[in-house]
mmCIF file of C-alpha atoms in Angstrom:
data_model
loop_
_atom_site.group_PDB
_atom_site.id
_atom_site.type_symbol
_atom_site.label_atom_id
_atom_site.label_comp_id
_atom_site.label_asym_id
_atom_site.label_seq_id
_atom_site.Cartn_x
_atom_site.Cartn_y
_atom_site.Cartn_z
ATOM 1 C CA MET T 259 112.784 89.579 121.050
ATOM 2 C CA GLN T 260 113.792 86.337 123.226
ATOM 3 C CA SER T 261 110.103 85.813 124.260
ATOM 4 C CA LEU T 262 108.820 85.964 120.721
ATOM 5 C CA THR T 263 111.302 83.564 119.910
ATOM 6 C CA ARG T 264 110.667 81.319 122.491
ATOM 7 C CA ARG T 265 106.960 81.379 122.040
ATOM 8 C CA THR T 266 107.501 80.657 117.929
ATOM 9 C CA THR T 267 109.892 78.194 118.126
ATOM 10 C CA ALA T 268 108.892 76.049 121.325
ATOM 11 C CA ARG T 269 111.014 72.871 120.633
ATOM 12 C CA PRO T 270 113.174 71.130 122.650
ATOM 13 C CA GLY T 271 116.787 71.731 122.010
ATOM 14 C CA TRP T 272 116.238 74.938 120.267
ATOM 15 C CA THR T 273 116.950 76.938 123.269
ATOM 16 C CA ASP T 274 120.827 76.926 122.973
ATOM 17 C CA SER T 275 120.742 78.003 119.237
ATOM 18 C CA ARG T 276 118.467 80.637 120.088
ATOM 19 C CA SER T 277 120.371 82.101 122.807
ATOM 20 C CA ARG T 278 123.409 81.810 120.668
ATOM 21 C CA CYS T 279 122.121 83.700 117.730
ATOM 22 C CA LEU T 280 120.555 86.611 119.899
ATOM 23 C CA ARG T 281 123.476 86.925 121.863
ATOM 24 C CA PRO T 282 126.816 87.134 119.322
ATOM 25 C CA THR T 283 130.210 87.736 119.979
ATOM 26 C CA ALA T 284 132.129 90.287 117.930
ATOM 27 C CA ARG T 285 136.007 90.524 117.188
ATOM 28 C CA GLU T 286 137.223 94.441 118.016
ATOM 29 C CA HIS T 287 140.835 94.950 118.048
ATOM 30 C CA GLY T 288 141.808 91.306 118.349
ATOM 31 C CA ARG T 289 139.789 90.426 121.208
ATOM 32 C CA ARG T 290 136.054 88.939 121.718
ATOM 33 C CA GLU T 291 133.512 91.032 123.055
ATOM 34 C CA GLU T 292 129.973 89.993 123.821
ATOM 35 C CA ARG T 293 127.274 92.164 121.973
ATOM 36 C CA THR T 294 124.454 93.438 124.155
ATOM 37 C CA LYS T 295 122.230 95.018 121.591
ATOM 38 C CA GLY T 296 121.319 93.966 117.970
ATOM 39 C CA SER T 297 122.589 91.138 115.556
ATOM 40 C CA PRO T 298 125.463 91.173 113.485
ATOM 41 C CA GLN T 299 124.665 92.918 109.858
ATOM 42 C CA GLY T 300 124.111 90.313 107.150
ATOM 43 C CA SER T 301 123.591 87.247 109.776
ATOM 44 C CA ILE T 302 121.125 84.794 109.058
ATOM 45 C CA VAL T 303 119.250 85.540 112.174
ATOM 46 C CA SER T 304 118.401 89.353 110.978
ATOM 47 C CA PRO T 305 115.854 88.782 108.754
ATOM 48 C CA LEU T 306 114.185 86.145 110.749
ATOM 49 C CA LEU T 307 114.213 88.169 113.784
ATOM 50 C CA ALA T 308 112.381 91.066 111.500
ATOM 51 C CA ASN T 309 109.857 89.124 110.121
ATOM 52 C CA LEU T 310 108.722 87.627 113.513
ATOM 53 C CA PHE T 311 108.720 91.564 114.895
ATOM 54 C CA MET T 312 106.656 92.512 112.046
ATOM 55 C CA HIS T 313 104.497 89.513 112.396
ATOM 56 C CA TYR T 314 103.586 90.162 115.985
ATOM 57 C CA ALA T 315 103.991 94.003 115.909
ATOM 58 C CA PHE T 316 102.233 94.933 112.512
ATOM 59 C CA ASP T 317 100.246 91.966 111.108
ATOM 60 C CA LEU T 318 98.378 90.955 114.189
ATOM 61 C CA TRP T 319 97.704 94.784 114.918
ATOM 62 C CA MET T 320 96.324 95.439 111.547
ATOM 63 C CA THR T 321 94.180 92.406 111.827
ATOM 64 C CA ARG T 322 92.852 93.074 115.038
ATOM 65 C CA SER T 323 92.400 97.110 114.590
ATOM 66 C CA TYR T 324 91.445 96.854 110.602
ATOM 67 C CA PRO T 325 89.914 93.694 109.884
ATOM 68 C CA ASP T 326 88.166 95.203 106.580
ATOM 69 C CA ILE T 327 91.302 96.395 104.985
ATOM 70 C CA HIS T 328 93.618 93.909 103.240
ATOM 71 C CA PHE T 329 97.321 93.918 103.127
ATOM 72 C CA ALA T 330 100.247 92.015 101.759
ATOM 73 C CA ARG T 331 103.807 92.148 103.391
ATOM 74 C CA TYR T 332 107.125 91.023 102.352
ATOM 75 C CA ALA T 333 110.034 91.223 104.663
ATOM 76 C CA ASP T 334 109.785 94.893 105.647
ATOM 77 C CA GLU T 335 107.797 96.041 102.655
ATOM 78 C CA VAL T 336 103.863 96.497 103.227
ATOM 79 C CA ILE T 337 100.969 97.302 100.632
ATOM 80 C CA ILE T 338 97.696 98.148 101.821
ATOM 81 C CA PHE T 339 94.819 98.118 99.848
ATOM 82 C CA ARG T 340 92.323 100.797 100.831
ATOM 83 C CA PRO T 341 89.020 100.580 98.428
ATOM 84 C CA ARG T 342 87.570 103.668 97.413
ATOM 85 C CA ARG T 343 84.354 104.971 98.312
ATOM 86 C CA ALA T 344 82.253 106.773 95.749
ATOM 87 C CA LYS T 345 78.501 107.927 95.406
ATOM 88 C CA ASN T 346 76.378 106.778 92.611
ATOM 89 C CA ARG T 347 73.767 108.665 90.871
ATOM 90 C CA TRP T 348 71.297 108.401 93.926
ATOM 91 C CA GLY T 349 73.876 109.678 96.519
ATOM 92 C CA LYS T 350 74.396 106.205 98.264
ATOM 93 C CA TYR T 351 78.215 105.011 99.055
ATOM 94 C CA PHE T 352 79.591 102.076 97.157
ATOM 95 C CA VAL T 353 83.210 100.634 97.146
ATOM 96 C CA SER T 354 84.759 101.033 93.676
ATOM 97 C CA PHE T 355 87.610 101.417 91.878
ATOM 98 C CA LEU T 356 87.560 103.442 88.530
ATOM 99 C CA PRO T 357 91.024 103.873 86.829
ATOM 100 C CA ALA T 358 90.283 107.355 84.962
ATOM 101 C CA ILE T 359 92.324 110.042 83.920
ATOM 102 C CA SER T 360 93.632 112.277 86.662
ATOM 103 C CA ASP T 361 93.167 115.886 86.172
ATOM 104 C CA LYS T 362 96.751 116.815 86.134
ATOM 105 C CA ALA T 363 96.925 114.385 83.114
ATOM 106 C CA ALA T 364 93.587 116.160 81.434
ATOM 107 C CA ASN T 365 94.973 119.692 82.187
ATOM 108 C CA ALA T 366 98.249 118.681 80.234
ATOM 109 C CA ILE T 367 96.152 117.360 77.491
ATOM 110 C CA ARG T 368 94.205 120.428 77.301
ATOM 111 C CA GLU T 369 97.486 122.469 77.374
ATOM 112 C CA THR T 370 98.782 120.510 74.386
ATOM 113 C CA ILE T 371 95.939 121.144 72.425
ATOM 114 C CA ARG T 372 96.034 124.835 72.902
ATOM 115 C CA GLU T 373 99.748 124.713 71.926
ATOM 116 C CA TRP T 374 98.693 123.419 68.987
ATOM 117 C CA ARG T 375 96.919 126.595 68.011
ATOM 118 C CA LEU T 376 94.979 124.929 65.384
ATOM 119 C CA ALA T 377 92.488 127.781 64.144
ATOM 120 C CA ALA T 378 94.755 130.792 64.545
ATOM 121 C CA THR T 379 97.975 129.501 63.012
ATOM 122 C CA ARG T 380 97.437 126.187 61.017
ATOM 123 C CA ASN T 381 94.530 127.610 58.944
ATOM 124 C CA ASN T 382 97.037 127.186 55.566
ATOM 125 C CA GLN T 383 97.360 123.518 55.989
ATOM 126 C CA THR T 384 95.181 120.851 54.872
ATOM 127 C CA LEU T 385 92.916 118.544 56.688
ATOM 128 C CA GLU T 386 95.360 115.694 56.173
ATOM 129 C CA GLU T 387 98.213 117.539 57.366
ATOM 130 C CA ILE T 388 96.464 118.690 60.394
ATOM 131 C CA ALA T 389 95.423 115.222 61.035
ATOM 132 C CA GLY T 390 98.884 113.950 60.586
ATOM 133 C CA LEU T 391 99.900 116.437 63.595
ATOM 134 C CA VAL T 392 96.925 115.401 65.941
ATOM 135 C CA ASN T 393 95.930 111.910 65.143
ATOM 136 C CA PRO T 394 99.163 110.384 66.665
ATOM 137 C CA SER T 395 98.662 112.292 70.127
ATOM 138 C CA VAL T 396 95.052 111.600 70.178
ATOM 139 C CA ARG T 397 95.358 107.828 69.594
ATOM 140 C CA GLY T 398 97.900 107.639 72.320
ATOM 141 C CA TRP T 399 95.724 109.509 74.690
ATOM 142 C CA VAL T 400 92.824 107.029 73.666
ATOM 143 C CA ASN T 401 95.155 103.827 74.170
ATOM 144 C CA TYR T 402 96.456 104.998 77.548
ATOM 145 C CA TYR T 403 94.036 106.990 79.226
ATOM 146 C CA GLY T 404 90.849 105.713 78.290
ATOM 147 C CA ARG T 405 92.023 102.028 78.487
ATOM 148 C CA PHE T 406 89.538 101.152 81.312
ATOM 149 C CA TYR T 407 87.054 104.351 81.719
ATOM 150 C CA ARG T 408 86.941 105.791 78.264
ATOM 151 C CA SER T 409 84.171 108.351 79.017
ATOM 152 C CA ALA T 410 86.068 110.088 81.413
ATOM 153 C CA LEU T 411 88.452 111.395 78.422
ATOM 154 C CA THR T 412 85.420 112.309 76.396
ATOM 155 C CA PRO T 413 85.391 115.917 77.975
ATOM 156 C CA VAL T 414 88.931 116.092 77.475
ATOM 157 C CA LEU T 415 88.977 115.331 74.082
ATOM 158 C CA ARG T 416 85.630 117.456 73.369
ATOM 159 C CA HIS T 417 88.313 120.449 74.102
ATOM 160 C CA LEU T 418 89.891 119.444 70.743
ATOM 161 C CA ALA T 419 86.626 119.927 68.904
ATOM 162 C CA ASP T 420 85.637 123.115 70.600
ATOM 163 C CA ARG T 421 88.924 124.972 70.611
ATOM 164 C CA ASP T 422 88.913 128.445 68.927
ATOM 165 C CA SER T 423 85.715 127.044 66.612
ATOM 166 C CA THR T 424 88.116 124.408 65.206
ATOM 167 C CA SER T 425 85.057 122.523 64.202
ATOM 168 C CA ASP T 426 83.745 125.427 62.119
ATOM 169 C CA TRP T 427 87.162 126.236 60.492
ATOM 170 C CA ILE T 428 87.204 122.574 59.405
ATOM 171 C CA ILE T 429 84.274 122.367 57.968
ATOM 172 C CA ARG T 430 84.701 125.274 55.875
ATOM 173 C CA ALA T 431 88.434 123.910 54.997
ATOM 174 C CA GLY T 432 86.895 120.623 53.958
#
């Protein structure tokens, strides 16, 4: 650590301050003892040393080893931005990001639609009553999951129309 701080803070007069910060003393049982490892918790030098270490150990390594991958670091937190590779309709790879509905969420929506049992148990309700049950949920799903990639939600909502021939029953009831 001393070599890193020496390289980073190569100003005259800072040598004594560096040495004092890196070799602090502690009081235990009324007597002073010089520390040989670490820095005192909560001291002003700890975040500085951690930042220096992360700069030389992580930042420079990422820049050298993975120059195409972008990252952001604040103190000891790191976010790595990795682009997604996808294939277009001709089979060629390209970099993209498609914030679409996940398979898990799509399955949960289908399960909810099945639980409504529209054709089996709600055939005595009017179309307006069924719309009062279904519309708030569908509106929420479309606003949330369909915000950026609405066409990915279409096959999931098609499940609503195809379920137990719901559309045939609605046509008969209407």
